[in-house]
């Protein structure tokens, strides 16, 4: 594995762990991708484009139950008190924060970066597009983050 790829992996791990542990005090653990069985019918997905200085996209896929637990922690409510809009908004904010932290970790020279707006339920990925894939678990609920755009892990 190249130094740039290792830096990308470290940056993502740091971004995910810092975001979720600081935001809602939940312990996050990386797991091997083959351990991350996630039912498609119970999952939410959000994408976010990275425009400058590197180009790419991040996608976050998480069980709705986990999104509800995180959102309940943010709003100090019970999961059953949450609205669909609260879940969608908080999930979009989650990818935004993770992407910002990821870019800060990745761009060690402090260059400014520009992100797009979160896009709920983005289209399926081209199976031939280059990507990096990470999986994590919180309270036995697995989730994944995918980076699309080779410049994110080769520069």
Coordinates of N, CA, C and O in Angstrom, one line a residue, residues 7-66:
X7 N -2.2 7.3 4.2 CA -2.6 8.6 4.7 C -4.1 8.8 4.6 O -4.7 9.3 5.5
X8 N -4.6 8.4 3.4 CA -6.0 8.5 3.2 C -6.8 7.6 4.2 O -7.8 8.1 4.8
X9 N -6.4 6.4 4.4 CA -7.0 5.5 5.4 C -7.0 6.1 6.8 O -8.0 6.0 7.5
X10 N -5.8 6.6 7.2 CA -5.7 7.2 8.5 C -6.6 8.4 8.7 O -7.2 8.6 9.7
X11 N -6.7 9.2 7.6 CA -7.5 10.4 7.6 C -8.9 10.1 7.8 O -9.7 10.7 8.6
X12 N -9.4 9.0 7.1 CA -10.8 8.7 7.2 C -11.1 8.1 8.6 O -12.1 8.4 9.2
X13 N -10.2 7.2 9.1 CA -10.5 6.6 10.4 C -10.5 7.8 11.4 O -11.5 7.8 12.3
X14 N -9.6 8.7 11.4 CA -9.6 9.8 12.3 C -10.9 10.7 12.2 O -11.5 11.1 13.2
X15 N -11.3 11.0 11.0 CA -12.5 11.8 10.8 C -13.7 11.1 11.3 O -14.5 11.8 12.0
X16 N -13.9 9.8 11.0 CA -15.1 9.1 11.5 C -15.1 9.0 13.0 O -16.1 9.3 13.7
X17 N -14.0 8.6 13.6 CA -13.9 8.4 15.0 C -14.1 9.7 15.8 O -14.9 9.8 16.7
X18 N -13.4 10.7 15.4 CA -13.5 12.0 16.0 C -14.9 12.6 15.9 O -15.5 13.1 16.9
X19 N -15.5 12.5 14.7 CA -16.8 13.1 14.5 C -17.9 12.4 15.4 O -18.6 13.1 16.2
X20 N -17.9 11.1 15.4 CA -19.0 10.4 16.2 C -18.7 10.3 17.7 O -19.6 10.5 18.4
X21 N -17.5 10.2 18.0 CA -17.2 10.2 19.5 C -17.4 11.5 20.1 O -17.8 11.6 21.2
X22 N -17.0 12.6 19.4 CA -17.2 13.9 19.9 C -18.6 14.4 19.8 O -19.1 15.2 20.6
X23 N -19.3 14.0 18.7 CA -20.7 14.5 18.5 C -21.7 13.9 19.4 O -22.6 14.6 20.0
X24 N -21.6 12.6 19.6 CA -22.6 11.9 20.3 C -22.0 10.9 21.3 O -22.8 10.0 21.9
X25 N -20.7 10.9 21.6 CA -20.1 10.1 22.6 C -20.3 8.6 22.3 O -20.6 7.8 23.3
X26 N -20.3 8.2 21.1 CA -20.5 6.8 20.7 C -19.1 6.2 20.3 O -18.4 6.8 19.6
X27 N -18.8 5.0 20.8 CA -17.6 4.3 20.4 C -17.7 3.7 19.1 O -18.6 3.0 18.8
X28 N -16.7 4.1 18.2 CA -16.7 3.6 16.8 C -15.5 2.7 16.6 O -14.4 3.0 17.1
X29 N -15.7 1.6 16.0 CA -14.6 0.6 15.7 C -14.6 0.3 14.3 O -15.6 -0.1 13.7
X30 N -13.4 0.3 13.6 CA -13.3 -0.2 12.3 C -13.5 -1.7 12.2 O -13.1 -2.4 13.2
X31 N -14.1 -2.2 11.2 CA -14.2 -3.6 11.0 C -13.9 -4.0 9.5 O -14.0 -3.1 8.7
X32 N -13.5 -5.2 9.3 CA -13.3 -5.6 7.9 C -14.6 -5.5 7.1 O -15.6 -5.8 7.6
X33 N -14.5 -5.1 5.8 CA -15.7 -5.0 5.0 C -16.5 -6.2 4.9 O -17.7 -6.1 4.9
X34 N -15.9 -7.4 4.9 CA -16.7 -8.6 4.8 C -17.5 -8.9 6.1 O -18.5 -9.7 6.0
X35 N -17.2 -8.2 7.1 CA -18.0 -8.3 8.4 C -19.2 -7.4 8.4 O -20.0 -7.4 9.4
X36 N -19.3 -6.5 7.5 CA -20.3 -5.5 7.5 C -21.6 -5.8 6.7 O -21.9 -5.2 5.7
X37 N -22.3 -6.8 7.2 CA -23.6 -7.1 6.5 C -24.6 -6.0 6.9 O -24.9 -5.8 8.1
X38 N -25.2 -5.4 5.9 CA -26.1 -4.3 6.1 C -27.3 -4.6 5.2 O -27.1 -4.6 4.0
X39 N -28.5 -4.7 5.7 CA -29.7 -4.9 4.9 C -30.0 -3.6 4.1 O -30.1 -2.5 4.7
X40 N -30.1 -3.7 2.8 CA -30.4 -2.5 2.0 C -31.7 -1.8 2.3 O -31.8 -0.6 2.2
X41 N -32.7 -2.6 2.7 CA -34.0 -2.0 2.9 C -34.0 -1.1 4.2 O -34.8 -0.3 4.4
X42 N -33.0 -1.4 5.1 CA -33.0 -0.6 6.3 C -31.9 0.4 6.4 O -31.5 0.9 7.4
X43 N -31.4 0.8 5.2 CA -30.2 1.7 5.2 C -30.6 3.0 4.6 O -31.5 3.2 3.8
X44 N -29.8 4.0 5.0 CA -29.9 5.4 4.5 C -28.6 5.7 3.8 O -27.5 5.1 4.2
X45 N -28.6 6.5 2.8 CA -27.4 6.8 2.0 C -27.3 8.3 1.7 O -28.4 8.9 1.4
X46 N -26.1 8.9 1.8 CA -25.9 10.3 1.4 C -24.6 10.4 0.8 O -23.6 9.7 1.1
X47 N -24.5 11.3 -0.2 CA -23.2 11.6 -0.9 C -22.9 13.0 -0.8 O -23.7 13.9 -0.5
X48 N -21.6 13.3 -1.0 CA -21.1 14.7 -0.9 C -19.9 14.8 -1.8 O -18.9 14.0 -1.7
X49 N -20.0 15.8 -2.8 CA -18.9 16.0 -3.7 C -17.8 16.8 -3.0 O -18.0 17.7 -2.2
X50 N -16.5 16.5 -3.4 CA -15.3 17.2 -3.0 C -14.9 17.9 -4.3 O -14.6 17.2 -5.3
X51 N -14.8 19.2 -4.3 CA -14.5 20.0 -5.5 C -13.1 20.4 -5.6 O -12.5 20.2 -6.7
X52 N -12.5 20.9 -4.6 CA -11.1 21.5 -4.7 C -10.4 21.2 -3.4 O -11.0 21.2 -2.3
X53 N -9.1 21.1 -3.4 CA -8.2 21.0 -4.5 C -8.1 19.6 -5.1 O -7.5 19.4 -6.1
X54 N -8.7 18.6 -4.4 CA -8.8 17.3 -5.0 C -10.3 17.1 -5.4 O -11.2 17.7 -4.8
X55 N -10.5 16.2 -6.3 CA -11.9 16.0 -6.8 C -12.3 14.6 -6.4 O -11.5 13.6 -6.6
X56 N -13.5 14.4 -5.9 CA -14.0 13.1 -5.6 C -15.3 13.2 -5.0 O -16.0 14.2 -5.0
X57 N -15.7 12.1 -4.3 CA -17.0 12.1 -3.7 C -16.9 11.1 -2.5 O -16.2 10.1 -2.5
X58 N -17.6 11.5 -1.4 CA -17.7 10.6 -0.3 C -19.2 10.1 -0.2 O -20.1 10.9 -0.4
X59 N -19.4 8.9 0.2 CA -20.7 8.3 0.3 C -20.8 7.6 1.7 O -19.9 6.8 2.0
X60 N -21.8 7.9 2.5 CA -22.0 7.3 3.8 C -23.3 6.5 3.7 O -24.3 7.0 3.2
X61 N -23.2 5.3 4.1 CA -24.4 4.3 4.2 C -24.5 3.8 5.6 O -23.5 3.3 6.1
X62 N -25.7 3.9 6.1 CA -25.8 3.6 7.5 C -27.2 3.1 7.8 O -28.2 3.6 7.2
X63 N -27.4 2.1 8.7 CA -28.7 1.6 9.0 C -29.6 2.8 9.6 O -29.1 3.6 10.4
X64 N -30.8 2.8 9.2 CA -31.7 3.9 9.7 C -31.8 3.9 11.2 O -31.8 4.9 11.8
X65 N -31.7 2.7 11.8 CA -31.7 2.6 13.3 C -30.5 3.3 13.9 O -30.6 4.0 14.9
X66 N -29.3 3.2 13.3 CA -28.1 3.9 13.8 C -28.3 5.4 13.6 O -27.9 6.2 14.4

